[in-house]
Short mmCIF file of C-alpha atoms and ligand atoms in Angstrom, two decimals:
data_model
loop_
_atom_site.label_atom_id
_atom_site.label_comp_id
_atom_site.label_asym_id
_atom_site.label_seq_id
_atom_site.Cartn_x
_atom_site.Cartn_y
_atom_site.Cartn_z
CA MET I 7 2.90 -24.76 6.89
CA THR I 8 -0.51 -25.43 8.46
CA ASN I 9 -3.32 -26.98 6.45
CA ASN I 10 -5.09 -23.63 6.31
CA THR I 11 -1.97 -21.91 5.01
CA LYS I 12 -1.65 -24.59 2.32
CA LYS I 13 -5.22 -23.85 1.27
CA THR I 14 -4.43 -20.13 1.18
CA VAL I 15 -1.37 -20.76 -1.01
CA LYS I 16 -3.61 -22.75 -3.35
CA PHE I 17 -6.23 -20.01 -3.34
CA ILE I 18 -3.63 -17.44 -4.41
CA SER I 19 -1.88 -19.70 -6.93
CA ARG I 20 -5.22 -20.44 -8.58
CA HIS I 21 -5.74 -16.72 -9.23
CA LEU I 22 -2.21 -16.35 -10.56
CA SER I 23 -2.54 -19.31 -12.89
CA LEU I 24 -5.32 -17.44 -14.72
CA LEU I 25 -2.93 -14.55 -15.35
CA PRO I 26 -1.09 -13.46 -17.39
CA SER I 27 -2.29 -16.00 -19.94
CA GLN I 28 -5.45 -13.91 -20.28
CA GLN I 29 -3.36 -11.14 -21.73
CA GLN I 30 -6.18 -9.88 -23.86
CA CYS I 31 -8.53 -9.59 -20.95
CA ASN I 32 -9.21 -5.96 -20.35
CA ASP I 33 -9.05 -6.18 -16.58
CA ILE I 34 -7.32 -2.99 -15.53
CA ASN I 35 -6.73 -4.49 -12.08
CA LYS I 36 -4.36 -7.18 -13.33
CA MET I 37 -1.27 -5.47 -11.95
CA ALA I 38 -2.92 -5.20 -8.53
CA ILE I 39 -4.00 -8.85 -8.64
CA ILE I 40 -0.47 -10.01 -9.42
CA PHE I 41 1.01 -7.71 -6.77
CA TYR I 42 -1.28 -8.99 -4.00
CA SER I 43 -0.66 -12.58 -5.07
CA ILE I 44 3.12 -12.50 -5.44
CA VAL I 45 3.65 -10.50 -2.23
CA SER I 46 1.35 -12.88 -0.31
CA LEU I 47 3.14 -15.97 -1.57
CA SER I 48 6.57 -14.50 -0.89
CA ALA I 49 5.47 -13.53 2.64
CA LEU I 50 4.30 -17.12 3.18
CA ASP I 51 7.80 -18.26 2.19
CA VAL I 52 6.81 -19.77 -1.15
CA ASP I 53 9.87 -19.55 -3.38
CA VAL I 54 8.38 -17.14 -5.92
CA ILE I 55 11.63 -16.38 -7.73
CA PRO I 56 11.94 -19.60 -9.76
CA GLN I 57 8.20 -20.09 -9.95
CA TYR I 58 7.13 -16.67 -11.18
CA SER I 59 10.22 -15.06 -12.73
CA GLY I 60 8.55 -15.63 -16.11
CA TYR I 61 6.11 -12.86 -15.21
CA ALA I 62 8.87 -10.24 -15.44
CA GLU I 63 8.69 -9.89 -19.20
CA TRP I 64 4.91 -9.58 -19.09
CA ILE I 65 5.13 -6.88 -16.40
CA ARG I 66 7.81 -5.00 -18.34
CA SER I 67 5.64 -5.04 -21.48
CA HIS I 68 3.25 -2.76 -19.55
CA TYR I 69 5.87 0.00 -19.32
CA LYS I 70 4.81 2.92 -21.53
CA THR I 71 6.19 6.38 -22.26
CA SER I 72 4.68 9.68 -23.39
CA ILE I 73 6.26 12.81 -24.76
CA VAL I 74 5.32 15.95 -22.86
CA VAL I 75 5.50 19.07 -24.95
CA GLY I 76 5.52 22.37 -23.10
CA GLU I 77 8.22 24.94 -22.45
CA ASP I 78 10.58 22.08 -23.05
CA LYS I 79 9.99 18.61 -24.41
CA PHE I 80 10.64 15.53 -22.30
CA ILE I 81 9.65 11.90 -21.90
CA ILE I 82 7.73 10.48 -18.96
CA GLY I 83 7.23 6.77 -18.28
CA GLY I 84 5.24 4.44 -16.09
CA PHE I 85 3.19 1.27 -16.08
CA THR I 86 -0.26 0.90 -17.56
CA GLY I 87 -2.84 -1.52 -16.18
CA SER I 88 -3.87 -2.99 -19.50
CA LEU I 89 -2.20 -3.17 -22.89
CA ASN I 90 -5.61 -2.69 -24.48
CA MET I 91 -5.55 0.85 -23.15
CA ALA I 92 -2.06 1.59 -24.46
CA VAL I 93 -2.61 3.71 -27.56
CA PRO I 94 0.36 5.61 -29.04
CA ASN I 95 0.63 9.24 -27.92
CA VAL I 96 -1.96 8.75 -25.22
CA THR I 97 -0.85 8.82 -21.56
CA THR I 98 -2.25 5.73 -19.82
CA MET I 99 0.31 4.97 -17.11
CA SER I 100 -0.77 5.40 -13.50
CA LEU I 101 1.01 5.79 -10.19
CA PRO I 102 -0.62 2.68 -8.58
CA ASN I 103 0.23 0.41 -11.54
CA THR I 104 3.78 1.76 -11.51
CA LEU I 105 4.25 1.02 -7.80
CA PHE I 106 2.65 -2.44 -8.14
CA ALA I 107 4.88 -3.28 -11.13
CA LEU I 108 8.09 -2.15 -9.41
CA LEU I 109 7.29 -4.10 -6.24
CA ILE I 110 6.38 -7.25 -8.19
CA LEU I 111 9.67 -7.04 -10.11
CA LEU I 112 11.63 -6.65 -6.86
CA THR I 113 9.83 -9.60 -5.28
CA ILE I 114 10.60 -11.88 -8.24
CA ASP I 115 14.15 -10.53 -8.35
CA ASP I 116 14.10 -8.73 -11.69
CA GLU I 117 16.27 -5.62 -11.69
CA THR I 118 16.08 -4.83 -15.41
CA ILE I 119 13.93 -1.72 -14.91
CA LEU I 120 15.55 -0.57 -11.69
CA THR I 121 19.03 -0.53 -13.16
CA ASP I 122 18.05 1.26 -16.38
CA ASN I 123 18.82 4.97 -15.82
CA LYS I 124 16.82 6.11 -18.82
CA ILE I 125 13.69 4.34 -17.59
CA THR I 126 14.06 5.32 -13.94
CA ASN I 127 14.43 8.98 -14.97
CA GLU I 128 11.29 8.74 -17.08
CA ILE I 129 9.40 7.29 -14.11
CA ARG I 130 10.68 10.03 -11.76
CA ARG I 131 9.53 12.67 -14.25
CA PHE I 132 6.10 11.00 -14.39
CA VAL I 133 5.85 11.09 -10.57
CA SER I 134 6.91 14.73 -10.61
CA ARG I 135 4.22 15.50 -13.18
CA CYS I 136 1.48 13.99 -10.94
CA GLN I 137 2.02 16.53 -8.14
CA ILE I 138 -0.53 19.32 -8.10
CA LYS I 139 1.36 22.58 -7.88
CA SER I 140 -1.34 24.47 -5.97
CA HIS I 141 -1.54 22.22 -2.89
CA GLY I 142 1.25 19.61 -3.09
CA GLY I 143 -0.93 16.47 -3.21
CA PHE I 144 -0.84 13.95 -6.06
CA VAL I 145 -3.24 12.56 -8.63
CA SER I 146 -2.82 8.97 -9.84
CA THR I 147 -2.97 9.62 -13.58
CA LEU I 148 -2.43 12.38 -16.09
CA ASP I 149 -4.84 13.71 -18.66
CA TYR I 150 -4.74 11.36 -21.69
CA HIS I 151 -3.76 14.08 -24.13
CA THR I 152 -2.19 17.00 -22.26
CA SER I 153 -0.28 14.94 -19.66
CA GLU I 154 -1.33 17.50 -17.06
CA PRO I 155 -2.59 16.20 -13.66
CA SER I 156 -5.99 14.75 -14.40
CA PRO I 157 -8.63 17.28 -13.30
CA ILE I 158 -11.16 14.52 -12.63
CA ASP I 159 -8.88 12.30 -10.53
CA SER I 160 -8.97 12.18 -6.75
CA HIS I 161 -5.90 13.50 -4.93
CA ASP I 162 -6.27 11.82 -1.56
CA LEU I 163 -3.41 10.63 0.65
CA ARG I 164 -3.08 7.27 -1.16
CA PHE I 165 -1.49 8.87 -4.17
CA SER I 166 0.93 10.99 -2.13
CA TYR I 167 2.10 7.77 -0.51
CA ILE I 168 2.43 5.95 -3.83
CA ALA I 169 4.39 8.83 -5.39
CA VAL I 170 6.85 8.93 -2.49
CA ALA I 171 7.18 5.13 -2.37
CA ILE I 172 8.08 5.02 -6.09
CA LEU I 173 10.75 7.69 -5.67
CA TYR I 174 12.08 5.89 -2.59
CA ILE I 175 12.37 2.59 -4.50
CA LEU I 176 14.15 4.47 -7.29
CA GLY I 177 16.80 5.67 -4.86
CA CYS I 178 15.58 8.83 -3.08
CA ARG I 179 16.59 8.74 0.58
CA THR I 180 16.97 12.33 1.79
CA VAL I 181 14.64 15.31 1.48
CA GLU I 182 17.18 16.80 -0.94
CA ASP I 183 16.88 13.67 -3.13
CA PHE I 184 13.08 13.90 -3.16
CA ASP I 185 13.18 17.67 -3.73
CA ARG I 186 14.85 17.13 -7.08
CA PHE I 187 11.55 15.70 -8.35
CA ILE I 188 8.75 16.91 -6.10
CA ASP I 189 8.04 19.83 -3.78
CA VAL I 190 8.49 18.15 -0.39
CA ASN I 191 7.44 21.19 1.67
CA LYS I 192 4.18 21.53 -0.23
CA LEU I 193 3.55 17.80 0.22
CA LEU I 194 4.25 18.00 3.98
CA ASP I 195 1.81 20.91 4.18
CA PHE I 196 -0.79 18.88 2.26
CA ILE I 197 -0.36 15.96 4.68
CA SER I 198 -0.45 18.11 7.81
CA LYS I 199 -3.77 19.63 6.69
CA ARG I 200 -5.20 16.11 6.92
CA GLN I 201 -4.35 15.69 10.59
CA CYS I 202 -7.55 15.32 12.59
CA ASP I 203 -8.21 17.13 15.87
CA ILE I 204 -8.53 13.91 17.85
CA GLY I 205 -5.44 12.33 16.25
CA ALA I 206 -4.84 10.26 13.08
CA PHE I 207 -5.31 11.42 9.50
CA GLY I 208 -8.32 11.60 7.24
CA GLU I 209 -9.97 13.38 4.38
CA ASP I 210 -12.78 15.73 5.51
CA SER I 211 -11.52 15.76 9.15
CA GLU I 212 -12.73 12.22 9.92
CA PRO I 213 -9.89 9.94 11.10
CA HIS I 214 -9.47 6.88 8.91
CA ALA I 215 -6.99 4.03 9.47
CA GLY I 216 -6.21 3.59 5.75
CA TYR I 217 -5.38 7.26 5.19
CA THR I 218 -3.47 7.31 8.48
CA SER I 219 -1.28 4.44 7.30
CA CYS I 220 -0.68 6.20 3.95
CA ALA I 221 0.22 9.50 5.65
CA LEU I 222 2.54 7.87 8.20
CA SER I 223 4.22 5.62 5.61
CA THR I 224 4.85 8.70 3.45
CA LEU I 225 6.35 10.61 6.40
CA HIS I 226 8.41 7.54 7.31
CA LEU I 227 9.90 7.29 3.80
CA LEU I 228 10.61 11.04 3.89
CA LYS I 229 12.16 10.62 7.39
CA LYS I 230 9.72 13.21 8.76
CA VAL I 231 7.77 11.26 11.41
CA GLY I 232 9.95 12.89 14.09
CA ALA I 233 8.63 16.30 13.05
CA LEU I 234 5.04 15.48 14.06
CA PRO I 235 3.86 17.34 17.20
CA LYS I 236 4.15 15.12 20.30
CA GLN I 237 0.52 15.63 21.34
CA PHE I 238 -0.72 14.66 17.86
CA LYS I 239 1.47 11.55 17.90
CA ASP I 240 0.15 10.50 21.32
CA ASP I 241 -3.45 11.13 20.24
CA THR I 242 -2.89 9.11 17.07
CA ILE I 243 -1.42 6.17 18.98
CA GLU I 244 -4.39 6.24 21.34
CA TRP I 245 -6.87 6.45 18.44
CA LEU I 246 -5.20 3.50 16.69
CA VAL I 247 -5.09 1.33 19.81
CA MET I 248 -8.80 2.05 20.35
CA ARG I 249 -9.58 0.58 16.94
CA GLN I 250 -8.93 -2.95 18.18
CA VAL I 251 -12.34 -4.39 18.89
CA SER I 252 -12.70 -5.81 22.35
CA ASN I 253 -15.41 -6.72 24.80
CA LEU I 254 -13.08 -5.83 27.64
CA GLY I 255 -12.43 -2.22 26.79
CA CYS I 256 -9.36 -1.12 24.99
CA MET I 257 -6.21 -2.61 26.15
CA SER I 258 -3.77 -0.16 27.48
CA LEU I 259 -4.60 3.49 27.24
CA GLN I 260 -8.22 3.72 28.25
CA ASP I 261 -10.70 1.72 30.25
CA GLU I 262 -13.73 2.69 28.25
CA LEU I 263 -15.68 0.08 26.36
CA ASN I 264 -15.62 0.25 22.61
CA GLU I 265 -19.12 1.29 21.75
CA SER I 266 -19.83 -1.05 18.90
CA TYR I 267 -18.57 -4.53 18.46
CA ASP I 268 -19.69 -7.82 17.15
CA LEU I 269 -18.55 -10.90 19.07
CA ALA I 270 -16.97 -12.28 15.87
CA ASP I 271 -14.91 -9.09 15.56
CA ILE I 272 -13.03 -9.37 18.83
CA GLY I 273 -9.31 -8.90 18.27
CA GLY I 274 -9.78 -7.39 14.82
CA PHE I 275 -9.44 -3.72 13.93
CA GLN I 276 -12.00 -1.27 12.61
CA GLY I 277 -10.98 1.47 10.16
CA ARG I 278 -13.17 4.19 11.64
CA GLU I 279 -15.02 4.67 14.88
CA ASN I 280 -18.21 2.64 15.35
CA LYS I 281 -17.54 0.36 12.38
CA PHE I 282 -17.20 -3.40 12.24
CA ALA I 283 -13.75 -4.99 12.13
CA ASP I 284 -12.19 -5.74 8.75
CA THR I 285 -9.07 -7.77 7.95
CA CYS I 286 -7.33 -4.98 6.03
CA TYR I 287 -7.54 -2.55 8.95
CA ALA I 288 -5.44 -4.87 11.10
CA PHE I 289 -2.62 -4.09 8.70
CA TRP I 290 -3.33 -0.38 8.32
CA CYS I 291 -3.54 0.11 12.12
CA LEU I 292 -0.56 -2.07 13.03
CA ASN I 293 1.60 -0.53 10.32
CA SER I 294 0.71 2.94 11.61
CA LEU I 295 1.49 1.95 15.19
CA SER I 296 4.79 0.35 14.17
CA ILE I 297 5.85 3.58 12.44
CA LEU I 298 4.91 5.74 15.42
CA THR I 299 6.31 3.60 18.22
CA ASN I 300 9.12 1.53 16.75
CA ASP I 301 8.86 -1.84 18.44
CA ASN I 302 6.76 -0.87 21.46
CA TRP I 303 3.48 -1.26 19.59
CA ARG I 304 3.31 -4.96 20.35
CA GLN I 305 2.75 -4.06 24.01
CA LEU I 306 -0.01 -1.56 23.18
CA VAL I 307 -2.37 -3.96 21.42
CA LYS I 308 -3.29 -7.59 21.96
CA THR I 309 -1.32 -9.17 19.13
CA GLU I 310 -2.44 -12.69 20.05
CA LEU I 311 -6.06 -11.59 19.67
CA VAL I 312 -5.42 -10.06 16.21
CA GLU I 313 -3.77 -13.28 15.13
CA LYS I 314 -6.66 -15.30 16.50
CA TYR I 315 -9.17 -13.04 14.71
CA LEU I 316 -7.31 -13.35 11.40
CA ALA I 317 -6.66 -17.09 11.63
CA GLU I 318 -10.01 -18.15 13.04
CA THR I 319 -12.50 -15.57 11.77
CA THR I 320 -11.30 -14.23 8.42
CA GLU I 321 -9.05 -16.93 6.93
CA ASN I 322 -11.40 -19.14 4.93
CA LYS I 323 -11.21 -22.74 6.16
CA LEU I 324 -12.76 -24.22 3.05
CA VAL I 325 -11.07 -22.61 0.06
CA GLY I 326 -8.25 -20.66 1.72
CA GLY I 327 -7.55 -16.94 1.42
CA TYR I 328 -8.71 -14.20 3.76
CA GLN I 329 -12.02 -12.42 3.63
CA LYS I 330 -12.98 -8.93 4.76
CA ASN I 331 -14.92 -10.27 7.78
CA ASN I 332 -16.71 -13.40 8.95
CA GLU I 333 -19.54 -12.92 6.46
CA SER I 334 -17.85 -12.31 3.10
CA ASP I 335 -15.94 -14.36 0.52
CA PRO I 336 -12.13 -14.42 0.35
CA ASP I 337 -10.43 -12.01 -2.04
CA LEU I 338 -6.81 -11.28 -2.91
CA TYR I 339 -6.71 -7.80 -1.38
CA HIS I 340 -7.78 -9.01 2.06
CA THR I 341 -5.64 -12.12 1.67
CA CYS I 342 -2.56 -9.99 1.09
CA LEU I 343 -3.29 -7.60 3.96
CA GLY I 344 -4.25 -10.40 6.36
CA ILE I 345 -0.93 -12.11 5.69
CA ALA I 346 0.87 -8.75 5.86
CA ALA I 347 -0.62 -8.06 9.31
CA MET I 348 0.43 -11.49 10.57
CA GLU I 349 3.96 -11.12 9.21
CA LEU I 350 4.26 -7.57 10.55
CA ILE I 351 3.51 -8.91 14.04
CA HIS I 352 6.34 -11.41 13.61
CA GLY I 353 8.77 -8.79 12.29
CA ASN I 354 8.90 -10.28 8.79
CA PHE I 355 7.20 -7.53 6.84
CA ASP I 356 8.17 -4.05 5.67
CA GLY I 357 4.92 -2.17 6.35
CA PRO I 358 5.72 1.19 4.73
CA LEU I 359 6.60 -0.50 1.41
CA CYS I 360 4.13 -3.41 1.81
CA ILE I 361 6.61 -6.13 0.88
CA PRO I 362 8.23 -8.96 2.85
CA ALA I 363 11.14 -7.67 4.97
CA LYS I 364 13.53 -10.06 3.19
CA VAL I 365 12.82 -8.35 -0.16
CA ALA I 366 13.35 -4.86 1.33
CA THR I 367 16.60 -6.00 2.98
CA LYS I 368 17.91 -7.57 -0.21
CA TYR I 369 17.57 -4.26 -2.07
CA ASN I 370 18.60 -2.02 0.87
CA LEU I 371 15.17 -0.41 0.95
ZN1 LIG E 411 -11.05 -4.19 4.06
#
């Protein structure tokens, strides 16, 4: 482990040591903070199982159920971000907290939830409930009282991905499996409507690397990447490759110069055209390329330049952790995705599930 990596491990551990002792703190992002931390440490080969297995009980205490009363009565279940929000008979679980909780439990090797049929069925019913019947996309939460899809919640591609990832972790592998809980055709239609004319996916017809990664990861888990039109796939690969910032023009497919770049950004990836590079987009772009091209993607981009950008420009030399770019402070989200991008390059990371490959392999994911 290099000195910088040791500092990064310290940076992450420091954040974790503050949680979950602050159980009363009403930070609804706690589950996300623990997820980014535990996954980062595991990816850096810190032995998180003995060190953090004590978190399992705390995570499980955030599992909540609600009774849905309609034509028939049934129970749904999922994870809430904060126990302060968990009031009886009020639906507070969310799809992101549920995915974070399940992935943390897998990473610290706690199968209690995953092997409990009653709980896994409640979670599947919750996921099913979050799909919007009219267009097939997903919201992240349900209305507090009616448990109907929240009318005020966004339904962008992130939540479709999260819904499918949860079902995948809970055992769905074929379209038939998924169809027992969600309408796969409607979801595929919803995703295809977000394909942009010049390639990649986005809301409002503007290609965006984050949404592209969500759409492609969803299709990957549904085993539907092969159904994408060839021209769209080629355009998407080209668009993604062009996101790597370079002063030499983009590497393999075109000779044009990228229009906007900052010298400090060279090697990094931007999330949209004409934007500055950002650590997290290295992961979103590389994950998308790895889904579309299997292993060939390493020849399409300059992996050594991404690594150089991450290690020299965005990993903080003083306090450890990764920052968004050369001008910001380190945070856990960019730390996790910086490490994820590095490990993806070295074949040690499961991009579509956003966990170390060793964890995915252990659970046959
Ligand atoms: Zn970012």
